[in-house]
PDB file of C-alpha atoms in Angstrom:
ATOM      1  CA  UNK A 263       6.147  13.694   3.509  1.00 49.00           C
ATOM      2  CA  UNK A 264       7.035  16.165   0.856  1.00 55.00           C
ATOM      3  CA  UNK A 265       8.120  15.126  -2.637  1.00 57.00           C
ATOM      4  CA  UNK A 266      11.583  16.457  -1.898  1.00 61.00           C
ATOM      5  CA  UNK A 267      12.044  13.736   0.653  1.00 63.00           C
ATOM      6  CA  UNK A 268      11.904  11.034  -2.060  1.00 62.00           C
ATOM      7  CA  UNK A 269      15.179   9.923  -3.514  1.00 66.00           C
ATOM      8  CA  UNK A 270      15.419   9.499  -7.307  1.00 65.00           C
ATOM      9  CA  UNK A 271      11.849  10.664  -7.657  1.00 62.00           C
ATOM     10  CA  UNK A 272      11.970  10.536 -11.441  1.00 68.00           C
ATOM     11  CA  UNK A 273      11.715   6.744 -11.234  1.00 73.00           C
ATOM     12  CA  UNK A 274       8.531   6.624  -9.045  1.00 75.00           C
ATOM     13  CA  UNK A 275       5.065   5.910 -10.397  1.00 78.00           C
ATOM     14  CA  UNK A 276       2.212   6.723  -8.012  1.00 77.00           C
ATOM     15  CA  UNK A 277      -0.591   4.162  -7.675  1.00 77.00           C
ATOM     16  CA  UNK A 278      -3.889   4.878  -6.021  1.00 76.00           C
ATOM     17  CA  UNK A 279      -7.402   3.491  -6.110  1.00 73.00           C
ATOM     18  CA  UNK A 280      -9.077   6.624  -7.475  1.00 73.00           C
ATOM     19  CA  UNK A 281     -11.091   7.153  -4.363  1.00 75.00           C
ATOM     20  CA  UNK A 282     -12.851  10.531  -4.363  1.00 77.00           C
ATOM     21  CA  UNK A 283     -10.330  12.012  -1.927  1.00 76.00           C
ATOM     22  CA  UNK A 284      -7.512  11.191  -4.434  1.00 73.00           C
ATOM     23  CA  UNK A 285      -9.397  12.658  -7.380  1.00 78.00           C
ATOM     24  CA  UNK A 286     -10.097  15.971  -5.669  1.00 85.00           C
ATOM     25  CA  UNK A 287      -8.869  19.038  -7.627  1.00 89.00           C
ATOM     26  CA  UNK A 288      -6.379  19.919  -4.827  1.00 88.00           C
ATOM     27  CA  UNK A 289      -4.817  16.397  -5.003  1.00 84.00           C
ATOM     28  CA  UNK A 290      -4.641  16.510  -8.790  1.00 84.00           C
ATOM     29  CA  UNK A 291      -3.061  20.025  -8.646  1.00 90.00           C
ATOM     30  CA  UNK A 292      -0.463  18.860  -6.139  1.00 85.00           C
ATOM     31  CA  UNK A 293       0.529  15.877  -8.316  1.00 83.00           C
ATOM     32  CA  UNK A 294       0.728  18.173 -11.397  1.00 86.00           C
ATOM     33  CA  UNK A 295       2.832  20.762  -9.460  1.00 88.00           C
ATOM     34  CA  UNK A 296       5.197  18.060  -8.207  1.00 83.00           C
ATOM     35  CA  UNK A 297       5.446  16.190 -11.549  1.00 82.00           C
ATOM     36  CA  UNK A 298       4.034  12.975 -10.121  1.00 82.00           C
ATOM     37  CA  UNK A 299       3.446  10.244 -12.673  1.00 82.00           C
ATOM     38  CA  UNK A 300       0.207   8.448 -11.978  1.00 81.00           C
ATOM     39  CA  UNK A 301      -0.380   4.822 -12.890  1.00 80.00           C
ATOM     40  CA  UNK A 302      -3.565   4.543 -14.979  1.00 78.00           C
ATOM     41  CA  UNK A 303      -6.068   2.747 -12.840  1.00 72.00           C
ATOM     42  CA  UNK A 304      -9.766   1.940 -12.984  1.00 70.00           C
ATOM     43  CA  UNK A 305     -11.940   4.053 -10.689  1.00 66.00           C
ATOM     44  CA  UNK A 306     -12.239   2.658  -7.180  1.00 60.00           C
ATOM     45  CA  UNK A 307     -11.302  -0.905  -8.148  1.00 61.00           C
ATOM     46  CA  UNK A 308     -10.099  -2.753  -5.013  1.00 58.00           C
ATOM     47  CA  UNK A 309     -10.616  -6.063  -6.759  1.00 62.00           C
ATOM     48  CA  UNK A 310      -7.703  -5.540  -9.009  1.00 64.00           C
ATOM     49  CA  UNK A 311      -5.463  -3.865  -6.435  1.00 65.00           C
ATOM     50  CA  UNK A 312      -2.584  -6.330  -5.868  1.00 73.00           C
ATOM     51  CA  UNK A 313      -1.920  -5.270  -2.278  1.00 76.00           C
ATOM     52  CA  UNK A 314      -5.435  -6.290  -1.228  1.00 74.00           C
ATOM     53  CA  UNK A 315      -4.793  -9.811  -2.493  1.00 80.00           C
ATOM     54  CA  UNK A 316      -1.469  -9.858  -0.742  1.00 85.00           C
ATOM     55  CA  UNK A 317      -2.998  -8.883   2.603  1.00 86.00           C
ATOM     56  CA  UNK A 318      -5.698 -11.582   2.172  1.00 87.00           C
ATOM     57  CA  UNK A 319      -3.065 -14.213   1.412  1.00 90.00           C
ATOM     58  CA  UNK A 320      -0.911 -13.122   4.348  1.00 90.00           C
ATOM     59  CA  UNK A 321      -3.915 -13.301   6.689  1.00 90.00           C
ATOM     60  CA  UNK A 322      -4.740 -16.775   5.361  1.00 90.00           C
ATOM     61  CA  UNK A 323      -1.156 -17.956   6.029  1.00 91.00           C
ATOM     62  CA  UNK A 324      -1.248 -16.593   9.567  1.00 89.00           C
ATOM     63  CA  UNK A 325      -4.668 -18.189  10.288  1.00 88.00           C
ATOM     64  CA  UNK A 326      -3.473 -21.701   9.256  1.00 89.00           C
ATOM     65  CA  UNK A 327      -0.474 -21.608  11.624  1.00 85.00           C
ATOM     66  CA  UNK A 328      -0.752 -24.214  14.430  1.00 80.00           C
ATOM     67  CA  UNK A 329       0.312 -21.797  17.135  1.00 81.00           C
ATOM     68  CA  UNK A 330      -1.572 -18.468  17.104  1.00 81.00           C
ATOM     69  CA  UNK A 331       0.203 -15.382  18.381  1.00 84.00           C
ATOM     70  CA  UNK A 332      -0.361 -14.375  21.950  1.00 88.00           C
ATOM     71  CA  UNK A 333       0.854 -10.786  21.646  1.00 91.00           C
ATOM     72  CA  UNK A 334       1.898  -8.256  18.974  1.00 90.00           C
ATOM     73  CA  UNK A 335       5.567  -9.288  19.122  1.00 92.00           C
ATOM     74  CA  UNK A 336       4.708 -12.959  18.305  1.00 91.00           C
ATOM     75  CA  UNK A 337       2.323 -11.748  15.569  1.00 89.00           C
ATOM     76  CA  UNK A 338       5.090  -9.511  14.111  1.00 90.00           C
ATOM     77  CA  UNK A 339       7.501 -12.432  14.060  1.00 91.00           C
ATOM     78  CA  UNK A 340       4.879 -14.663  12.382  1.00 89.00           C
ATOM     79  CA  UNK A 341       4.177 -11.999   9.802  1.00 89.00           C
ATOM     80  CA  UNK A 342       7.889 -11.681   9.066  1.00 90.00           C
ATOM     81  CA  UNK A 343       8.259 -15.457   8.620  1.00 90.00           C
ATOM     82  CA  UNK A 344       5.356 -15.659   6.259  1.00 87.00           C
TER      83      UNK A 344
END
């Protein structure tokens, strides 16, 4: 995706985990060239990444269900309900 594909890009803030691939000079240059605002974040800190906690909680909710999914469609429905 190019930055031009984003609507209202002035209101976006980019979040990443500062993995080495994201801190490469070419990635930094691209963000500078495209005026991407970066959320200040500790280096490679998955413990404070809120999405990791969300995935863990979603997995926990799926695991405690009485009827486990038999196929991907049932799993998708269960994920949507949770």
